[in-house]
Amino acid sequence: MRIGELATKSGVSVRALRYYEEQALLIPERSSGGQRHYPDSAVDRVHLIQTLYAAGLPSRTILDLLPCVDAKVNTPQSRALLRVERDRIDHQIGQLTRARDRLDDVIAFSESPASGCTLVDGGASMEYGGAHTLAVSRTG
């Protein structure tokens, strides 16, 4: 299949596919006219690359892992690399969970009748996204 068809089937932009090629993550065959041609298995490869990117793995790490994936073999080195990445992701999950819990606390506090919290535009205390400010005033 050609690059446009792969983009459609995988749900990834042509630009992203070209980037994967630049990073040697996806290697197309070339026609005599220079057109890229991909096997049907490229759709699964693109989904795997997307999943690994979404997990925060850099291109270099993905490139190191793909030969093991292609050969359906894992090595002590690839397992160690995967463990390092898993631990990094676990750390990020912990940080995100703590951030979510703090937001839950702020939301709960702001929704309590005694809090006196109001959402105002243009304020300067606790900015969220720069557009709104949570102004907290306690009554009583």
PDB file of C-alpha atoms in Angstrom:
ATOM      1  CA  MET A   1       0.000   0.000   0.000  1.00  0.00           C
ATOM      2  CA  ARG A   2       1.084   3.582  -0.534  1.00  0.00           C
ATOM      3  CA  ILE A   3       1.684   6.135   2.200  1.00  0.00           C
ATOM      4  CA  GLY A   4      -1.745   7.778   1.915  1.00  0.00           C
ATOM      5  CA  GLU A   5      -3.502   4.447   2.315  1.00  0.00           C
ATOM      6  CA  LEU A   6      -1.339   3.571   5.324  1.00  0.00           C
ATOM      7  CA  ALA A   7      -2.166   6.949   6.841  1.00  0.00           C
ATOM      8  CA  THR A   8      -5.887   6.291   6.389  1.00  0.00           C
ATOM      9  CA  LYS A   9      -5.785   2.717   7.675  1.00  0.00           C
ATOM     10  CA  SER A  10      -3.626   3.552  10.692  1.00  0.00           C
ATOM     11  CA  GLY A  11      -5.254   6.877  11.538  1.00  0.00           C
ATOM     12  CA  VAL A  12      -1.860   8.615  11.466  1.00  0.00           C
ATOM     13  CA  SER A  13      -0.906  11.577   9.303  1.00  0.00           C
ATOM     14  CA  VAL A  14       1.353  11.216   6.281  1.00  0.00           C
ATOM     15  CA  ARG A  15       3.691  13.664   8.009  1.00  0.00           C
ATOM     16  CA  ALA A  16       3.946  11.358  11.055  1.00  0.00           C
ATOM     17  CA  LEU A  17       4.683   8.382   8.783  1.00  0.00           C
ATOM     18  CA  ARG A  18       7.473  10.326   7.100  1.00  0.00           C
ATOM     19  CA  TYR A  19       8.857  11.196  10.532  1.00  0.00           C
ATOM     20  CA  TYR A  20       8.811   7.512  11.515  1.00  0.00           C
ATOM     21  CA  GLU A  21      10.743   6.809   8.340  1.00  0.00           C
ATOM     22  CA  GLU A  22      13.298   9.530   9.172  1.00  0.00           C
ATOM     23  CA  GLN A  23      13.736   7.912  12.599  1.00  0.00           C
ATOM     24  CA  ALA A  24      14.154   4.465  10.943  1.00  0.00           C
ATOM     25  CA  LEU A  25      11.097   3.172  12.815  1.00  0.00           C
ATOM     26  CA  LEU A  26       9.216   2.394   9.626  1.00  0.00           C
ATOM     27  CA  ILE A  27      11.085   1.326   6.499  1.00  0.00           C
ATOM     28  CA  PRO A  28       9.077   1.286   3.277  1.00  0.00           C
ATOM     29  CA  GLU A  29      10.070  -0.398   0.078  1.00  0.00           C
ATOM     30  CA  ARG A  30      10.538   1.993  -2.820  1.00  0.00           C
ATOM     31  CA  SER A  31       9.231   1.607  -6.341  1.00  0.00           C
ATOM     32  CA  SER A  32      11.473   2.367  -9.297  1.00  0.00           C
ATOM     33  CA  GLY A  33       9.801   5.793  -9.321  1.00  0.00           C
ATOM     34  CA  GLY A  34      10.657   6.370  -5.650  1.00  0.00           C
ATOM     35  CA  GLN A  35       7.140   5.861  -4.280  1.00  0.00           C
ATOM     36  CA  ARG A  36       6.845   4.354  -0.814  1.00  0.00           C
ATOM     37  CA  HIS A  37       5.140   0.976  -0.542  1.00  0.00           C
ATOM     38  CA  TYR A  38       4.229  -0.666   2.754  1.00  0.00           C
ATOM     39  CA  PRO A  39       3.120  -4.201   3.569  1.00  0.00           C
ATOM     40  CA  ASP A  40      -0.227  -4.736   5.315  1.00  0.00           C
ATOM     41  CA  SER A  41       1.699  -5.412   8.540  1.00  0.00           C
ATOM     42  CA  ALA A  42       2.773  -1.743   8.557  1.00  0.00           C
ATOM     43  CA  VAL A  43      -0.613  -0.804  10.071  1.00  0.00           C
ATOM     44  CA  ASP A  44       0.172  -2.878  13.167  1.00  0.00           C
ATOM     45  CA  ARG A  45       3.706  -1.467  13.249  1.00  0.00           C
ATOM     46  CA  VAL A  46       2.369   2.102  13.201  1.00  0.00           C
ATOM     47  CA  HIS A  47      -0.087   1.293  16.005  1.00  0.00           C
ATOM     48  CA  LEU A  48       2.770  -0.151  18.068  1.00  0.00           C
ATOM     49  CA  ILE A  49       4.914   2.933  17.440  1.00  0.00           C
ATOM     50  CA  GLN A  50       1.988   5.172  18.431  1.00  0.00           C
ATOM     51  CA  THR A  51       1.438   3.183  21.617  1.00  0.00           C
ATOM     52  CA  LEU A  52       5.094   3.395  22.569  1.00  0.00           C
ATOM     53  CA  TYR A  53       5.184   7.142  21.849  1.00  0.00           C
ATOM     54  CA  ALA A  54       2.013   7.621  23.894  1.00  0.00           C
ATOM     55  CA  ALA A  55       3.745   5.829  26.767  1.00  0.00           C
ATOM     56  CA  GLY A  56       6.493   8.436  26.540  1.00  0.00           C
ATOM     57  CA  LEU A  57       9.227   6.347  24.969  1.00  0.00           C
ATOM     58  CA  PRO A  58      11.640   8.351  22.837  1.00  0.00           C
ATOM     59  CA  SER A  59      12.381   7.403  19.223  1.00  0.00           C
ATOM     60  CA  ARG A  60      15.792   6.007  20.149  1.00  0.00           C
ATOM     61  CA  THR A  61      14.327   3.599  22.707  1.00  0.00           C
ATOM     62  CA  ILE A  62      11.603   2.504  20.285  1.00  0.00           C
ATOM     63  CA  LEU A  63      14.250   1.923  17.631  1.00  0.00           C
ATOM     64  CA  ASP A  64      16.232  -0.227  20.067  1.00  0.00           C
ATOM     65  CA  LEU A  65      13.155  -2.318  20.876  1.00  0.00           C
ATOM     66  CA  LEU A  66      11.777  -2.886  17.383  1.00  0.00           C
ATOM     67  CA  PRO A  67      14.289  -5.558  16.297  1.00  0.00           C
ATOM     68  CA  CYS A  68      13.243  -7.664  19.287  1.00  0.00           C
ATOM     69  CA  VAL A  69       9.582  -7.102  18.432  1.00  0.00           C
ATOM     70  CA  ASP A  70      10.198  -8.004  14.791  1.00  0.00           C
ATOM     71  CA  ALA A  71      12.107 -11.161  15.685  1.00  0.00           C
ATOM     72  CA  LYS A  72       9.588 -12.015  18.431  1.00  0.00           C
ATOM     73  CA  VAL A  73      12.556 -12.428  20.722  1.00  0.00           C
ATOM     74  CA  ASN A  74      13.460 -10.647  23.879  1.00  0.00           C
ATOM     75  CA  THR A  75      16.851 -10.319  25.402  1.00  0.00           C
ATOM     76  CA  PRO A  76      18.044  -9.412  28.878  1.00  0.00           C
ATOM     77  CA  GLN A  77      18.882  -5.976  27.462  1.00  0.00           C
ATOM     78  CA  SER A  78      15.447  -5.427  25.948  1.00  0.00           C
ATOM     79  CA  ARG A  79      13.735  -6.588  29.156  1.00  0.00           C
ATOM     80  CA  ALA A  80      15.929  -4.236  31.181  1.00  0.00           C
ATOM     81  CA  LEU A  81      15.068  -1.369  28.845  1.00  0.00           C
ATOM     82  CA  LEU A  82      11.372  -2.160  29.145  1.00  0.00           C
ATOM     83  CA  ARG A  83      11.629  -2.278  32.938  1.00  0.00           C
ATOM     84  CA  VAL A  84      13.327   1.124  33.010  1.00  0.00           C
ATOM     85  CA  GLU A  85      10.571   2.582  30.843  1.00  0.00           C
ATOM     86  CA  ARG A  86       7.857   0.894  32.923  1.00  0.00           C
ATOM     87  CA  ASP A  87       9.378   2.346  36.114  1.00  0.00           C
ATOM     88  CA  ARG A  88       9.504   5.798  34.512  1.00  0.00           C
ATOM     89  CA  ILE A  89       5.855   5.505  33.522  1.00  0.00           C
ATOM     90  CA  ASP A  90       4.927   4.309  37.027  1.00  0.00           C
ATOM     91  CA  HIS A  91       6.648   7.407  38.431  1.00  0.00           C
ATOM     92  CA  GLN A  92       4.689   9.637  36.034  1.00  0.00           C
ATOM     93  CA  ILE A  93       1.448   7.903  37.001  1.00  0.00           C
ATOM     94  CA  GLY A  94       2.214   8.596  40.659  1.00  0.00           C
ATOM     95  CA  GLN A  95       2.855  12.268  39.926  1.00  0.00           C
ATOM     96  CA  LEU A  96      -0.325  12.568  37.873  1.00  0.00           C
ATOM     97  CA  THR A  97      -2.353  10.797  40.562  1.00  0.00           C
ATOM     98  CA  ARG A  98      -1.076  13.222  43.208  1.00  0.00           C
ATOM     99  CA  ALA A  99      -1.889  16.181  40.938  1.00  0.00           C
ATOM    100  CA  ARG A 100      -5.391  14.825  40.316  1.00  0.00           C
ATOM    101  CA  ASP A 101      -5.923  14.296  44.056  1.00  0.00           C
ATOM    102  CA  ARG A 102      -4.901  17.897  44.763  1.00  0.00           C
ATOM    103  CA  LEU A 103      -7.293  19.120  42.083  1.00  0.00           C
ATOM    104  CA  ASP A 104     -10.049  17.005  43.634  1.00  0.00           C
ATOM    105  CA  ASP A 105      -9.325  18.700  46.980  1.00  0.00           C
ATOM    106  CA  VAL A 106      -9.507  22.166  45.415  1.00  0.00           C
ATOM    107  CA  ILE A 107     -12.726  21.263  43.592  1.00  0.00           C
ATOM    108  CA  ALA A 108     -14.305  19.853  46.750  1.00  0.00           C
ATOM    109  CA  PHE A 109     -13.256  22.899  48.743  1.00  0.00           C
ATOM    110  CA  SER A 110     -14.520  25.300  46.094  1.00  0.00           C
ATOM    111  CA  GLU A 111     -17.883  23.540  45.950  1.00  0.00           C
ATOM    112  CA  SER A 112     -18.472  23.638  49.693  1.00  0.00           C
ATOM    113  CA  PRO A 113     -20.911  26.372  50.753  1.00  0.00           C
ATOM    114  CA  ALA A 114     -18.546  27.706  53.426  1.00  0.00           C
ATOM    115  CA  SER A 115     -15.603  28.165  51.067  1.00  0.00           C
ATOM    116  CA  GLY A 116     -16.728  31.349  49.379  1.00  0.00           C
ATOM    117  CA  CYS A 117     -14.776  30.332  46.254  1.00  0.00           C
ATOM    118  CA  THR A 118     -15.522  32.053  43.009  1.00  0.00           C
ATOM    119  CA  LEU A 119     -14.117  31.689  39.523  1.00  0.00           C
ATOM    120  CA  VAL A 120     -13.071  35.063  38.160  1.00  0.00           C
ATOM    121  CA  ASP A 121     -11.499  36.115  34.877  1.00  0.00           C
ATOM    122  CA  GLY A 122      -8.236  38.019  34.867  1.00  0.00           C
ATOM    123  CA  GLY A 123      -7.285  37.461  38.516  1.00  0.00           C
ATOM    124  CA  ALA A 124      -3.818  36.643  39.714  1.00  0.00           C
ATOM    125  CA  SER A 125      -4.015  34.025  42.453  1.00  0.00           C
ATOM    126  CA  MET A 126      -4.310  30.373  41.298  1.00  0.00           C
ATOM    127  CA  GLU A 127      -4.183  30.442  37.513  1.00  0.00           C
ATOM    128  CA  TYR A 128      -5.329  27.478  35.503  1.00  0.00           C
ATOM    129  CA  GLY A 129      -4.493  27.658  31.829  1.00  0.00           C
ATOM    130  CA  GLY A 130      -4.125  31.419  32.056  1.00  0.00           C
ATOM    131  CA  ALA A 131      -7.799  32.050  31.214  1.00  0.00           C
ATOM    132  CA  HIS A 132      -9.445  31.707  34.604  1.00  0.00           C
ATOM    133  CA  THR A 133      -8.421  32.251  38.179  1.00  0.00           C
ATOM    134  CA  LEU A 134      -9.750  30.593  41.270  1.00  0.00           C
ATOM    135  CA  ALA A 135     -10.126  33.217  43.962  1.00  0.00           C
ATOM    136  CA  VAL A 136     -10.484  31.633  47.376  1.00  0.00           C
ATOM    137  CA  SER A 137     -11.933  33.540  50.288  1.00  0.00           C
ATOM    138  CA  ARG A 138     -13.022  31.923  53.534  1.00  0.00           C
ATOM    139  CA  THR A 139     -16.075  33.183  55.286  1.00  0.00           C
ATOM    140  CA  GLY A 140     -16.433  33.081  59.010  1.00  0.00           C
TER     141      GLY A 140
END
